[in-house]
PDB file of C-alpha atoms in Angstrom:
ATOM      1  CA  UNK A   1      33.613  41.560  -1.054  1.00  0.00           C
ATOM      2  CA  UNK A   2      29.989  41.202   0.116  1.00  0.00           C
ATOM      3  CA  UNK A   3      28.630  44.200   1.992  1.00  0.00           C
ATOM      4  CA  UNK A   4      27.304  43.115   5.373  1.00  0.00           C
ATOM      5  CA  UNK A   5      26.752  46.495   6.962  1.00  0.00           C
ATOM      6  CA  UNK A   6      23.546  46.852   8.924  1.00  0.00           C
ATOM      7  CA  UNK A   7      20.079  47.384   7.467  1.00  0.00           C
ATOM      8  CA  UNK A   8      17.817  49.045  10.031  1.00  0.00           C
ATOM      9  CA  UNK A   9      14.042  49.234  10.271  1.00  0.00           C
ATOM     10  CA  UNK A  10      13.925  52.971   9.524  1.00  0.00           C
ATOM     11  CA  UNK A  11      15.661  52.330   6.174  1.00  0.00           C
ATOM     12  CA  UNK A  12      12.465  50.708   4.846  1.00  0.00           C
ATOM     13  CA  UNK A  13      10.673  53.273   2.648  1.00  0.00           C
ATOM     14  CA  UNK A  14       7.080  54.317   3.274  1.00  0.00           C
ATOM     15  CA  UNK A  15       5.191  53.214   0.160  1.00  0.00           C
ATOM     16  CA  UNK A  16       1.725  54.304   1.298  1.00  0.00           C
ATOM     17  CA  UNK A  17       0.850  50.936   2.861  1.00  0.00           C
ATOM     18  CA  UNK A  18       3.345  51.263   5.704  1.00  0.00           C
ATOM     19  CA  UNK A  19       2.851  52.326   9.309  1.00  0.00           C
ATOM     20  CA  UNK A  20       5.794  53.152  11.591  1.00  0.00           C
ATOM     21  CA  UNK A  21       5.307  53.528  15.317  1.00  0.00           C
ATOM     22  CA  UNK A  22       7.991  55.303  17.348  1.00  0.00           C
ATOM     23  CA  UNK A  23      10.698  53.916  15.011  1.00  0.00           C
ATOM     24  CA  UNK A  24      10.276  50.577  16.804  1.00  0.00           C
ATOM     25  CA  UNK A  25       7.382  48.875  15.018  1.00  0.00           C
ATOM     26  CA  UNK A  26       6.672  48.491  11.295  1.00  0.00           C
ATOM     27  CA  UNK A  27       3.372  47.303   9.830  1.00  0.00           C
ATOM     28  CA  UNK A  28       3.191  46.942   6.044  1.00  0.00           C
ATOM     29  CA  UNK A  29       1.074  45.019   3.537  1.00  0.00           C
ATOM     30  CA  UNK A  30       0.237  44.691  -0.128  1.00  0.00           C
ATOM     31  CA  UNK A  31      -3.554  44.630   0.253  1.00  0.00           C
ATOM     32  CA  UNK A  32      -5.499  46.197  -2.579  1.00  0.00           C
ATOM     33  CA  UNK A  33      -2.519  46.626  -4.889  1.00  0.00           C
ATOM     34  CA  UNK A  34      -0.800  44.376  -7.432  1.00  0.00           C
ATOM     35  CA  UNK A  35       2.659  44.430  -5.902  1.00  0.00           C
ATOM     36  CA  UNK A  36       5.557  43.582  -8.218  1.00  0.00           C
ATOM     37  CA  UNK A  37       8.973  42.121  -7.531  1.00  0.00           C
ATOM     38  CA  UNK A  38      10.477  45.593  -7.942  1.00  0.00           C
ATOM     39  CA  UNK A  39       7.963  46.984  -5.421  1.00  0.00           C
ATOM     40  CA  UNK A  40       9.025  44.339  -2.916  1.00  0.00           C
ATOM     41  CA  UNK A  41      12.682  45.075  -3.516  1.00  0.00           C
ATOM     42  CA  UNK A  42      11.997  48.747  -2.763  1.00  0.00           C
ATOM     43  CA  UNK A  43       9.972  47.813   0.321  1.00  0.00           C
ATOM     44  CA  UNK A  44      12.640  45.391   1.555  1.00  0.00           C
ATOM     45  CA  UNK A  45      15.890  46.693   0.004  1.00  0.00           C
ATOM     46  CA  UNK A  46      18.137  44.389   2.050  1.00  0.00           C
ATOM     47  CA  UNK A  47      20.483  43.538  -0.831  1.00  0.00           C
ATOM     48  CA  UNK A  48      22.497  41.012   1.172  1.00  0.00           C
ATOM     49  CA  UNK A  49      22.828  43.293   4.211  1.00  0.00           C
ATOM     50  CA  UNK A  50      22.643  42.117   7.807  1.00  0.00           C
ATOM     51  CA  UNK A  51      19.303  43.189   9.235  1.00  0.00           C
ATOM     52  CA  UNK A  52      19.189  45.083  12.521  1.00  0.00           C
ATOM     53  CA  UNK A  53      15.634  44.097  13.449  1.00  0.00           C
ATOM     54  CA  UNK A  54      13.216  41.166  13.776  1.00  0.00           C
ATOM     55  CA  UNK A  55      10.606  40.661  11.037  1.00  0.00           C
ATOM     56  CA  UNK A  56       7.690  38.289  10.431  1.00  0.00           C
ATOM     57  CA  UNK A  57       6.270  37.876   6.917  1.00  0.00           C
ATOM     58  CA  UNK A  58       2.795  36.360   6.541  1.00  0.00           C
ATOM     59  CA  UNK A  59       1.869  35.188   3.031  1.00  0.00           C
ATOM     60  CA  UNK A  60      -1.840  35.135   2.173  1.00  0.00           C
ATOM     61  CA  UNK A  61      -1.671  34.557  -1.576  1.00  0.00           C
ATOM     62  CA  UNK A  62       0.862  33.929  -4.308  1.00  0.00           C
ATOM     63  CA  UNK A  63       4.552  33.135  -3.943  1.00  0.00           C
ATOM     64  CA  UNK A  64       7.692  34.986  -2.891  1.00  0.00           C
ATOM     65  CA  UNK A  65      11.242  33.788  -3.493  1.00  0.00           C
ATOM     66  CA  UNK A  66      14.066  35.272  -1.448  1.00  0.00           C
ATOM     67  CA  UNK A  67      17.497  34.431  -0.082  1.00  0.00           C
ATOM     68  CA  UNK A  68      17.954  34.181   3.667  1.00  0.00           C
ATOM     69  CA  UNK A  69      21.436  33.385   4.968  1.00  0.00           C
ATOM     70  CA  UNK A  70      22.333  31.953   1.535  1.00  0.00           C
ATOM     71  CA  UNK A  71      19.297  29.637   1.641  1.00  0.00           C
ATOM     72  CA  UNK A  72      16.542  30.018  -0.963  1.00  0.00           C
ATOM     73  CA  UNK A  73      13.127  30.376   0.654  1.00  0.00           C
ATOM     74  CA  UNK A  74       9.916  29.860  -1.318  1.00  0.00           C
ATOM     75  CA  UNK A  75       7.078  31.486   0.603  1.00  0.00           C
ATOM     76  CA  UNK A  76       3.568  30.355  -0.392  1.00  0.00           C
ATOM     77  CA  UNK A  77       0.020  31.056   0.770  1.00  0.00           C
ATOM     78  CA  UNK A  78      -0.563  30.253   4.458  1.00  0.00           C
ATOM     79  CA  UNK A  79       3.155  30.242   5.212  1.00  0.00           C
ATOM     80  CA  UNK A  80       5.269  32.381   7.519  1.00  0.00           C
ATOM     81  CA  UNK A  81       8.894  33.452   7.242  1.00  0.00           C
ATOM     82  CA  UNK A  82      10.896  34.920  10.110  1.00  0.00           C
ATOM     83  CA  UNK A  83      13.902  37.190   9.652  1.00  0.00           C
ATOM     84  CA  UNK A  84      15.989  37.546  12.818  1.00  0.00           C
ATOM     85  CA  UNK A  85      18.658  39.962  13.966  1.00  0.00           C
ATOM     86  CA  UNK A  86      21.857  39.646  11.907  1.00  0.00           C
ATOM     87  CA  UNK A  87      20.221  37.506   9.230  1.00  0.00           C
ATOM     88  CA  UNK A  88      21.243  38.323   5.662  1.00  0.00           C
ATOM     89  CA  UNK A  89      18.435  38.437   3.107  1.00  0.00           C
ATOM     90  CA  UNK A  90      17.568  39.509  -0.403  1.00  0.00           C
ATOM     91  CA  UNK A  91      14.244  39.512  -2.295  1.00  0.00           C
ATOM     92  CA  UNK A  92      14.522  37.516  -5.537  1.00  0.00           C
ATOM     93  CA  UNK A  93      11.097  37.271  -7.202  1.00  0.00           C
ATOM     94  CA  UNK A  94       7.366  37.301  -6.470  1.00  0.00           C
ATOM     95  CA  UNK A  95       4.365  36.018  -8.385  1.00  0.00           C
ATOM     96  CA  UNK A  96       1.538  38.176  -9.716  1.00  0.00           C
ATOM     97  CA  UNK A  97      -1.386  38.717  -7.327  1.00  0.00           C
ATOM     98  CA  UNK A  98       0.872  38.329  -4.322  1.00  0.00           C
ATOM     99  CA  UNK A  99      -0.535  39.301  -0.908  1.00  0.00           C
ATOM    100  CA  UNK A 100       1.410  39.523   2.322  1.00  0.00           C
ATOM    101  CA  UNK A 101       1.557  41.475   5.532  1.00  0.00           C
ATOM    102  CA  UNK A 102       4.718  42.210   7.439  1.00  0.00           C
ATOM    103  CA  UNK A 103       5.565  43.148  11.011  1.00  0.00           C
ATOM    104  CA  UNK A 104       9.028  44.451  11.889  1.00  0.00           C
ATOM    105  CA  UNK A 105      10.397  45.109  15.375  1.00  0.00           C
ATOM    106  CA  UNK A 106      13.476  47.018  16.489  1.00  0.00           C
ATOM    107  CA  UNK A 107      12.393  47.042  20.148  1.00  0.00           C
ATOM    108  CA  UNK A 108      13.172  43.858  22.071  1.00  0.00           C
ATOM    109  CA  UNK A 109      10.239  44.428  24.409  1.00  0.00           C
ATOM    110  CA  UNK A 110       7.829  43.964  21.487  1.00  0.00           C
ATOM    111  CA  UNK A 111       9.518  40.688  20.578  1.00  0.00           C
ATOM    112  CA  UNK A 112       9.255  39.598  24.207  1.00  0.00           C
ATOM    113  CA  UNK A 113       5.521  40.328  24.020  1.00  0.00           C
ATOM    114  CA  UNK A 114       5.231  37.717  21.266  1.00  0.00           C
ATOM    115  CA  UNK A 115       7.811  35.238  22.557  1.00  0.00           C
ATOM    116  CA  UNK A 116       7.676  35.384  26.334  1.00  0.00           C
ATOM    117  CA  UNK A 117       9.632  33.037  28.597  1.00  0.00           C
ATOM    118  CA  UNK A 118       6.449  31.022  29.118  1.00  0.00           C
ATOM    119  CA  UNK A 119       6.650  29.827  25.497  1.00  0.00           C
ATOM    120  CA  UNK A 120      10.370  29.064  25.364  1.00  0.00           C
ATOM    121  CA  UNK A 121       9.792  26.056  23.110  1.00  0.00           C
ATOM    122  CA  UNK A 122       8.404  28.436  20.500  1.00  0.00           C
ATOM    123  CA  UNK A 123      11.494  30.620  20.813  1.00  0.00           C
ATOM    124  CA  UNK A 124      13.746  27.601  20.242  1.00  0.00           C
ATOM    125  CA  UNK A 125      11.736  26.578  17.177  1.00  0.00           C
ATOM    126  CA  UNK A 126      12.022  30.066  15.676  1.00  0.00           C
ATOM    127  CA  UNK A 127      15.756  30.031  16.349  1.00  0.00           C
ATOM    128  CA  UNK A 128      16.260  27.010  14.088  1.00  0.00           C
ATOM    129  CA  UNK A 129      13.337  27.330  11.652  1.00  0.00           C
ATOM    130  CA  UNK A 130      12.801  30.458   9.564  1.00  0.00           C
ATOM    131  CA  UNK A 131       9.961  29.200   7.357  1.00  0.00           C
ATOM    132  CA  UNK A 132       6.889  27.099   8.151  1.00  0.00           C
ATOM    133  CA  UNK A 133       3.226  26.502   7.295  1.00  0.00           C
ATOM    134  CA  UNK A 134       0.411  28.083   9.296  1.00  0.00           C
ATOM    135  CA  UNK A 135      -3.201  26.917   9.661  1.00  0.00           C
ATOM    136  CA  UNK A 136      -5.623  29.106   7.715  1.00  0.00           C
ATOM    137  CA  UNK A 137      -7.622  29.789  10.888  1.00  0.00           C
ATOM    138  CA  UNK A 138      -4.483  30.944  12.727  1.00  0.00           C
ATOM    139  CA  UNK A 139      -3.501  33.072   9.736  1.00  0.00           C
ATOM    140  CA  UNK A 140      -6.867  34.846   9.850  1.00  0.00           C
ATOM    141  CA  UNK A 141      -6.414  35.530  13.580  1.00  0.00           C
ATOM    142  CA  UNK A 142      -2.964  37.043  12.959  1.00  0.00           C
ATOM    143  CA  UNK A 143      -4.448  39.121  10.148  1.00  0.00           C
ATOM    144  CA  UNK A 144      -7.244  40.361  12.413  1.00  0.00           C
ATOM    145  CA  UNK A 145      -4.822  41.573  15.102  1.00  0.00           C
ATOM    146  CA  UNK A 146      -2.520  43.079  12.459  1.00  0.00           C
ATOM    147  CA  UNK A 147      -5.393  45.082  10.963  1.00  0.00           C
ATOM    148  CA  UNK A 148      -6.614  46.230  14.383  1.00  0.00           C
ATOM    149  CA  UNK A 149      -3.122  47.440  15.328  1.00  0.00           C
ATOM    150  CA  UNK A 150      -2.719  49.265  12.032  1.00  0.00           C
ATOM    151  CA  UNK A 151      -6.117  50.971  12.369  1.00  0.00           C
ATOM    152  CA  UNK A 152      -5.426  52.081  15.949  1.00  0.00           C
ATOM    153  CA  UNK A 153      -1.944  53.372  15.130  1.00  0.00           C
ATOM    154  CA  UNK A 154      -3.331  55.418  12.244  1.00  0.00           C
ATOM    155  CA  UNK A 155      -6.071  56.886  14.445  1.00  0.00           C
ATOM    156  CA  UNK A 156      -4.756  60.106  16.009  1.00  0.00           C
ATOM    157  CA  UNK A 157      -7.665  60.179  18.449  1.00  0.00           C
ATOM    158  CA  UNK A 158      -6.761  56.774  19.891  1.00  0.00           C
ATOM    159  CA  UNK A 159      -4.309  57.474  22.716  1.00  0.00           C
ATOM    160  CA  UNK A 160      -3.314  54.200  24.479  1.00  0.00           C
ATOM    161  CA  UNK A 161      -1.422  53.002  21.412  1.00  0.00           C
ATOM    162  CA  UNK A 162       1.546  51.447  23.215  1.00  0.00           C
ATOM    163  CA  UNK A 163      -0.626  49.388  25.574  1.00  0.00           C
ATOM    164  CA  UNK A 164      -2.845  48.278  22.701  1.00  0.00           C
ATOM    165  CA  UNK A 165       0.153  47.160  20.644  1.00  0.00           C
ATOM    166  CA  UNK A 166       1.705  45.289  23.594  1.00  0.00           C
ATOM    167  CA  UNK A 167      -1.518  43.419  24.377  1.00  0.00           C
ATOM    168  CA  UNK A 168      -2.191  42.633  20.720  1.00  0.00           C
ATOM    169  CA  UNK A 169       1.307  41.211  20.278  1.00  0.00           C
ATOM    170  CA  UNK A 170       0.897  39.112  23.429  1.00  0.00           C
ATOM    171  CA  UNK A 171      -2.264  37.558  21.991  1.00  0.00           C
ATOM    172  CA  UNK A 172      -0.560  37.012  18.649  1.00  0.00           C
ATOM    173  CA  UNK A 173       2.224  35.274  20.562  1.00  0.00           C
ATOM    174  CA  UNK A 174      -0.281  32.795  21.993  1.00  0.00           C
ATOM    175  CA  UNK A 175      -1.633  32.126  18.490  1.00  0.00           C
ATOM    176  CA  UNK A 176       1.930  31.774  17.179  1.00  0.00           C
ATOM    177  CA  UNK A 177       2.672  29.244  19.908  1.00  0.00           C
ATOM    178  CA  UNK A 178      -0.214  27.106  18.617  1.00  0.00           C
ATOM    179  CA  UNK A 179       1.056  27.550  15.042  1.00  0.00           C
ATOM    180  CA  UNK A 180       4.574  26.528  15.993  1.00  0.00           C
ATOM    181  CA  UNK A 181       3.409  23.507  17.965  1.00  0.00           C
ATOM    182  CA  UNK A 182       1.521  22.252  14.900  1.00  0.00           C
ATOM    183  CA  UNK A 183       4.473  23.013  12.605  1.00  0.00           C
ATOM    184  CA  UNK A 184       6.877  21.211  14.949  1.00  0.00           C
ATOM    185  CA  UNK A 185       4.625  18.144  15.116  1.00  0.00           C
ATOM    186  CA  UNK A 186       4.263  18.102  11.332  1.00  0.00           C
ATOM    187  CA  UNK A 187       8.036  18.336  10.845  1.00  0.00           C
ATOM    188  CA  UNK A 188       8.579  15.540  13.356  1.00  0.00           C
ATOM    189  CA  UNK A 189       6.096  13.307  11.543  1.00  0.00           C
ATOM    190  CA  UNK A 190       7.845  13.964   8.229  1.00  0.00           C
ATOM    191  CA  UNK A 191      11.195  13.180   9.838  1.00  0.00           C
ATOM    192  CA  UNK A 192       9.830   9.928  11.260  1.00  0.00           C
ATOM    193  CA  UNK A 193       8.439   8.941   7.864  1.00  0.00           C
ATOM    194  CA  UNK A 194      11.831   9.625   6.226  1.00  0.00           C
ATOM    195  CA  UNK A 195      13.570   7.536   8.883  1.00  0.00           C
ATOM    196  CA  UNK A 196      11.169   4.640   8.297  1.00  0.00           C
ATOM    197  CA  UNK A 197      11.688   4.879   4.533  1.00  0.00           C
ATOM    198  CA  UNK A 198      15.485   4.925   4.917  1.00  0.00           C
ATOM    199  CA  UNK A 199      15.354   1.933   7.246  1.00  0.00           C
ATOM    200  CA  UNK A 200      13.185  -0.020   4.802  1.00  0.00           C
ATOM    201  CA  UNK A 201      15.593   0.811   1.977  1.00  0.00           C
ATOM    202  CA  UNK A 202      18.518  -0.346   4.125  1.00  0.00           C
ATOM    203  CA  UNK A 203      16.768  -3.650   4.937  1.00  0.00           C
ATOM    204  CA  UNK A 204      16.022  -4.238   1.269  1.00  0.00           C
ATOM    205  CA  UNK A 205      19.680  -3.645   0.350  1.00  0.00           C
ATOM    206  CA  UNK A 206      20.756  -6.133   3.022  1.00  0.00           C
ATOM    207  CA  UNK A 207      18.271  -8.720   1.817  1.00  0.00           C
ATOM    208  CA  UNK A 208      19.262  -8.233  -1.836  1.00  0.00           C
ATOM    209  CA  UNK A 209      22.930  -8.840  -0.945  1.00  0.00           C
TER     210      UNK A 209
END
């Protein structure tokens, strides 16, 4: 029988590129190292467990294959994957020269910073879509805020960490809203094109008969 016991944020090992803040926020990346599939499996040892946190994976380079709720996800450069509470995931394989950065949240207030009630449409999109493309410019903005948060959290002399994190996540939420709006429009266009193609095929079948 499949084990679906919880996998919490504090179960993720610190591999030298990981920052934890008050057991509520995780920042991790593969920058400057050639991360392997086994490294990723140690970093994200979900092994078909239900996750007890919210996580966003940003892919900058390469490819990552993983299972999410029994669905195979292929994450490529300039794509984002979102793992939500109670999702079940497992890392399968990654390419060489794979770069990503990850943010994990076990505090709902941090998630609310990124997905406030004012961007409810974004929240609905995330609820039904766990994988989408992101503009390169938006990706670089997310990366900039990620790096600033990581630097400030690692700086013992910087005191207003919580306020800085909250404000940074709020700004990232605005950028994510733009990303999601573009992704939603792109998906709608693809859906419309498929509908037109199906209709044309139907008409041709009618005419042929």
